[in-house]
Short mmCIF file of N, CA and C in Angstrom, two decimals:
data_model
loop_
_atom_site.label_atom_id
_atom_site.label_comp_id
_atom_site.label_asym_id
_atom_site.label_seq_id
_atom_site.Cartn_x
_atom_site.Cartn_y
_atom_site.Cartn_z
N MET A 16 0.84 -1.20 0.02
CA MET A 16 -0.01 -0.08 0.01
C MET A 16 0.88 1.15 0.05
N GLN A 17 0.48 2.28 -0.69
CA GLN A 17 1.22 3.50 -0.73
C GLN A 17 0.40 4.68 -0.15
N ALA A 18 1.13 5.65 0.37
CA ALA A 18 0.43 6.85 0.90
C ALA A 18 1.27 8.10 0.51
N ARG A 19 0.70 9.19 0.43
CA ARG A 19 1.35 10.49 0.10
C ARG A 19 1.15 11.42 1.37
N GLY A 20 2.16 12.17 1.66
CA GLY A 20 2.11 13.04 2.77
C GLY A 20 2.89 14.35 2.51
N LYS A 21 2.33 15.46 3.04
CA LYS A 21 3.02 16.68 2.86
C LYS A 21 3.70 17.02 4.28
N PHE A 22 5.00 17.43 4.14
CA PHE A 22 5.77 17.70 5.33
C PHE A 22 6.61 18.91 5.11
N ILE A 23 7.36 19.28 6.17
CA ILE A 23 8.43 20.32 6.06
C ILE A 23 9.66 19.70 6.27
N PHE A 24 10.58 19.76 5.27
CA PHE A 24 11.92 19.13 5.35
C PHE A 24 12.70 19.80 6.42
N LYS A 25 13.49 18.97 7.17
CA LYS A 25 14.40 19.46 8.21
C LYS A 25 15.77 19.03 7.84
N SER A 26 16.07 17.76 7.73
CA SER A 26 17.42 17.34 7.44
C SER A 26 17.44 15.94 6.96
N LEU A 27 18.52 15.60 6.36
CA LEU A 27 18.85 14.23 5.87
C LEU A 27 20.26 13.87 6.34
N GLU A 28 20.33 12.81 7.07
CA GLU A 28 21.65 12.43 7.68
C GLU A 28 21.96 10.95 7.42
N ARG A 29 23.21 10.69 7.07
CA ARG A 29 23.60 9.30 6.79
C ARG A 29 23.98 8.63 8.11
N LYS A 30 23.44 7.40 8.29
CA LYS A 30 23.75 6.61 9.45
C LYS A 30 24.52 5.35 9.07
N ASP A 31 25.56 5.15 9.82
CA ASP A 31 26.47 3.94 9.46
C ASP A 31 25.81 2.72 9.85
N GLY A 32 26.13 1.62 9.13
CA GLY A 32 25.69 0.25 9.56
C GLY A 32 26.43 -0.22 10.70
N GLY A 33 26.02 -1.39 11.14
CA GLY A 33 26.78 -2.00 12.30
C GLY A 33 26.09 -3.32 12.75
N GLU A 34 26.28 -3.62 13.94
CA GLU A 34 25.60 -4.81 14.54
C GLU A 34 25.47 -4.70 16.01
N PHE A 35 24.51 -5.46 16.55
CA PHE A 35 24.24 -5.46 18.02
C PHE A 35 23.84 -6.88 18.39
N VAL A 36 23.79 -7.14 19.70
CA VAL A 36 23.33 -8.42 20.18
C VAL A 36 21.90 -8.22 20.72
N ASN A 37 20.98 -8.98 20.26
CA ASN A 37 19.61 -8.83 20.66
C ASN A 37 19.35 -9.59 21.98
N GLU A 38 18.08 -9.52 22.47
CA GLU A 38 17.79 -10.07 23.80
C GLU A 38 18.01 -11.61 23.75
N LYS A 39 18.02 -12.26 22.64
CA LYS A 39 18.24 -13.77 22.52
C LYS A 39 19.72 -14.07 22.34
N GLY A 40 20.56 -13.06 22.43
CA GLY A 40 22.03 -13.28 22.30
C GLY A 40 22.55 -13.50 20.87
N GLN A 41 21.73 -13.12 19.91
CA GLN A 41 22.07 -13.34 18.48
C GLN A 41 22.61 -11.98 18.02
N ASN A 42 23.59 -12.10 17.16
CA ASN A 42 24.17 -10.90 16.54
C ASN A 42 23.21 -10.49 15.34
N VAL A 43 22.83 -9.21 15.31
CA VAL A 43 21.97 -8.64 14.35
C VAL A 43 22.75 -7.56 13.62
N LYS A 44 22.92 -7.75 12.27
CA LYS A 44 23.60 -6.83 11.46
C LYS A 44 22.54 -5.87 10.77
N PHE A 45 23.00 -4.69 10.65
CA PHE A 45 22.14 -3.66 9.86
C PHE A 45 22.98 -2.85 8.98
N ASP A 46 22.35 -2.48 7.74
CA ASP A 46 23.12 -1.74 6.74
C ASP A 46 23.03 -0.22 7.03
N ALA A 47 24.01 0.43 6.48
CA ALA A 47 23.94 1.92 6.45
C ALA A 47 22.67 2.36 5.87
N SER A 48 22.22 3.56 6.27
CA SER A 48 20.93 4.13 5.80
C SER A 48 20.98 5.59 6.00
N TYR A 49 19.89 6.27 5.63
CA TYR A 49 19.73 7.75 5.85
C TYR A 49 18.55 7.91 6.73
N GLN A 50 18.58 8.95 7.57
CA GLN A 50 17.50 9.33 8.44
C GLN A 50 17.02 10.70 7.92
N LEU A 51 15.72 10.62 7.61
CA LEU A 51 15.06 11.83 7.08
C LEU A 51 14.30 12.42 8.25
N LYS A 52 14.51 13.71 8.59
CA LYS A 52 13.71 14.41 9.68
C LYS A 52 12.87 15.43 9.03
N VAL A 53 11.53 15.34 9.26
CA VAL A 53 10.54 16.21 8.74
C VAL A 53 9.61 16.63 9.89
N ASP A 54 8.88 17.74 9.66
CA ASP A 54 7.79 18.15 10.56
C ASP A 54 6.48 17.86 9.88
N GLU A 55 5.56 17.38 10.64
CA GLU A 55 4.23 17.16 10.11
C GLU A 55 3.26 18.00 10.87
N ASN A 56 2.32 18.73 10.18
CA ASN A 56 1.34 19.51 10.79
C ASN A 56 0.00 18.85 10.80
N ASN A 57 -0.51 18.42 12.00
CA ASN A 57 -1.79 17.79 12.21
C ASN A 57 -2.68 18.70 12.93
N ASP A 58 -3.51 19.42 12.24
CA ASP A 58 -4.53 20.33 12.78
C ASP A 58 -3.87 21.27 13.74
N GLY A 59 -2.70 21.94 13.41
CA GLY A 59 -2.03 22.87 14.17
C GLY A 59 -1.01 22.35 15.18
N ILE A 60 -0.98 21.01 15.30
CA ILE A 60 -0.09 20.36 16.27
C ILE A 60 1.07 19.86 15.38
N ILE A 61 2.27 20.39 15.68
CA ILE A 61 3.55 20.10 14.95
C ILE A 61 4.17 18.92 15.54
N ASN A 62 4.51 17.80 14.77
CA ASN A 62 5.22 16.68 15.29
C ASN A 62 6.41 16.38 14.36
N GLU A 63 7.51 16.15 14.99
CA GLU A 63 8.73 15.83 14.21
C GLU A 63 8.64 14.36 13.86
N ARG A 64 8.87 13.95 12.71
CA ARG A 64 8.92 12.55 12.23
C ARG A 64 10.30 12.23 11.70
N LYS A 65 10.79 11.00 12.09
CA LYS A 65 12.12 10.47 11.64
C LYS A 65 11.78 9.27 10.75
N LEU A 66 12.27 9.28 9.44
CA LEU A 66 11.96 8.19 8.59
C LEU A 66 13.27 7.60 8.04
N LYS A 67 13.40 6.33 8.02
CA LYS A 67 14.53 5.65 7.50
C LYS A 67 14.41 5.42 6.02
N ILE A 68 15.58 5.69 5.30
CA ILE A 68 15.65 5.55 3.87
C ILE A 68 16.82 4.68 3.53
N SER A 69 16.58 3.59 2.72
CA SER A 69 17.70 2.74 2.38
C SER A 69 18.71 3.49 1.54
N GLN A 70 20.01 3.23 1.76
CA GLN A 70 21.01 3.83 1.02
C GLN A 70 20.95 3.41 -0.44
N LYS A 71 20.21 2.36 -0.79
CA LYS A 71 20.08 1.98 -2.18
C LYS A 71 19.09 2.85 -2.91
N ASN A 72 18.29 3.65 -2.26
CA ASN A 72 17.37 4.53 -2.91
C ASN A 72 18.12 5.83 -3.32
N ASP A 73 19.04 5.67 -4.36
CA ASP A 73 19.83 6.84 -4.71
C ASP A 73 19.06 7.96 -5.27
N LEU A 74 17.94 7.66 -6.04
CA LEU A 74 17.20 8.72 -6.67
C LEU A 74 16.53 9.66 -5.59
N LEU A 75 15.93 9.06 -4.57
CA LEU A 75 15.31 9.82 -3.54
C LEU A 75 16.36 10.58 -2.67
N ILE A 76 17.43 9.91 -2.40
CA ILE A 76 18.40 10.58 -1.59
C ILE A 76 19.00 11.84 -2.39
N GLN A 77 19.20 11.68 -3.66
CA GLN A 77 19.76 12.78 -4.50
C GLN A 77 18.66 13.98 -4.44
N LYS A 78 17.33 13.61 -4.65
CA LYS A 78 16.39 14.66 -4.61
C LYS A 78 16.32 15.38 -3.27
N LEU A 79 16.38 14.62 -2.20
CA LEU A 79 16.36 15.31 -0.83
C LEU A 79 17.51 16.10 -0.55
N MET A 80 18.73 15.75 -1.09
CA MET A 80 19.92 16.51 -0.80
C MET A 80 19.81 17.87 -1.43
N LYS A 81 18.94 18.08 -2.41
CA LYS A 81 18.79 19.41 -3.05
C LYS A 81 17.82 20.29 -2.29
N LYS A 82 17.13 19.73 -1.27
CA LYS A 82 16.13 20.54 -0.53
C LYS A 82 16.80 21.39 0.58
N ASN A 83 16.18 22.46 0.85
CA ASN A 83 16.67 23.44 1.92
C ASN A 83 15.85 23.16 3.18
N PRO A 84 16.46 23.36 4.36
CA PRO A 84 15.71 23.25 5.63
C PRO A 84 14.44 24.12 5.57
N TYR A 85 13.38 23.57 6.07
CA TYR A 85 12.02 24.21 6.21
C TYR A 85 11.32 24.42 4.83
N GLU A 86 11.79 23.69 3.83
CA GLU A 86 11.14 23.73 2.49
C GLU A 86 9.96 22.67 2.61
N PRO A 87 8.81 23.06 2.05
CA PRO A 87 7.68 22.12 1.97
C PRO A 87 8.04 20.93 0.96
N ILE A 88 7.73 19.67 1.32
CA ILE A 88 7.95 18.61 0.44
C ILE A 88 6.70 17.63 0.54
N GLU A 89 6.62 16.90 -0.55
CA GLU A 89 5.47 15.86 -0.55
C GLU A 89 6.24 14.51 -0.87
N LEU A 90 6.00 13.57 0.03
CA LEU A 90 6.64 12.26 -0.11
C LEU A 90 5.58 11.20 -0.51
N ILE A 91 6.10 10.23 -1.31
CA ILE A 91 5.33 8.99 -1.51
C ILE A 91 6.00 7.86 -0.66
N CYS A 92 5.24 7.25 0.09
CA CYS A 92 5.77 6.21 1.10
C CYS A 92 5.08 4.86 0.82
N ASP A 93 5.77 3.82 1.03
CA ASP A 93 5.21 2.41 1.13
C ASP A 93 4.78 2.28 2.54
N VAL A 94 3.66 1.65 2.73
CA VAL A 94 3.18 1.41 4.11
C VAL A 94 3.04 -0.15 4.19
N GLN A 95 3.85 -0.68 5.10
CA GLN A 95 3.95 -2.19 5.26
C GLN A 95 3.34 -2.49 6.59
N MET A 96 2.51 -3.47 6.72
CA MET A 96 1.85 -3.91 7.92
C MET A 96 2.39 -5.27 8.38
N TYR A 97 2.79 -5.33 9.60
CA TYR A 97 3.25 -6.51 10.32
C TYR A 97 2.50 -6.68 11.66
N GLY A 98 1.53 -7.54 11.66
CA GLY A 98 0.61 -7.72 12.82
C GLY A 98 0.08 -6.33 13.28
N SER A 99 0.55 -5.91 14.43
CA SER A 99 0.03 -4.64 15.03
C SER A 99 0.97 -3.44 14.72
N VAL A 100 1.95 -3.67 13.86
CA VAL A 100 2.95 -2.60 13.61
C VAL A 100 2.81 -2.18 12.15
N ALA A 101 2.89 -0.87 11.86
CA ALA A 101 2.88 -0.36 10.53
C ALA A 101 4.28 0.38 10.34
N LYS A 102 4.86 0.08 9.20
CA LYS A 102 6.14 0.68 8.89
C LYS A 102 5.98 1.63 7.65
N VAL A 103 6.41 2.87 7.75
CA VAL A 103 6.29 3.88 6.66
C VAL A 103 7.71 4.06 6.07
N ILE A 104 7.77 3.75 4.76
CA ILE A 104 9.05 3.80 4.06
C ILE A 104 9.03 4.71 2.94
N PRO A 105 9.80 5.91 3.03
CA PRO A 105 9.77 6.83 1.90
C PRO A 105 10.43 6.20 0.64
N VAL A 106 9.74 6.41 -0.47
CA VAL A 106 10.28 5.73 -1.71
C VAL A 106 10.44 6.85 -2.79
N ASP A 107 9.75 7.99 -2.80
CA ASP A 107 9.97 9.03 -3.77
C ASP A 107 9.46 10.32 -3.26
N LEU A 108 9.89 11.35 -3.95
CA LEU A 108 9.57 12.77 -3.70
C LEU A 108 8.86 13.34 -4.86
N ILE A 109 7.65 13.92 -4.63
CA ILE A 109 6.93 14.51 -5.67
C ILE A 109 7.49 15.88 -6.03
N ASP A 110 7.77 16.04 -7.32
CA ASP A 110 8.34 17.31 -7.80
C ASP A 110 7.19 18.37 -7.86
N SER A 111 7.29 19.43 -7.04
CA SER A 111 6.16 20.44 -7.01
C SER A 111 6.02 21.00 -8.38
N ASN A 112 6.99 21.01 -9.26
CA ASN A 112 6.80 21.55 -10.57
C ASN A 112 6.10 20.75 -11.58
N ASN A 113 5.94 19.37 -11.17
CA ASN A 113 5.37 18.39 -12.13
C ASN A 113 4.18 17.71 -11.54
N LYS A 114 3.29 18.32 -10.88
CA LYS A 114 2.12 17.70 -10.28
C LYS A 114 1.04 17.32 -11.22
#
């Protein structure tokens, strides 16, 4: 399922990959990624959202790197459901010049 959302761009930061030991004593490895910080306005209540972007999504990362802080953006996100958890994954940025 996909969703679109309007946000205010704040920052895009690269996060290194690594590994950790989970509660079962297993090593869990994770890849490097990017963290996108945006503000969302819900009926006058501003909430900061942090979204993870795969480093493999070069097109989206390049588009976001051209944005300035506090610039309005519109994202297309995949929404994945896992039991009682929903995961929102940004996949593309809508170009405001080509709506």
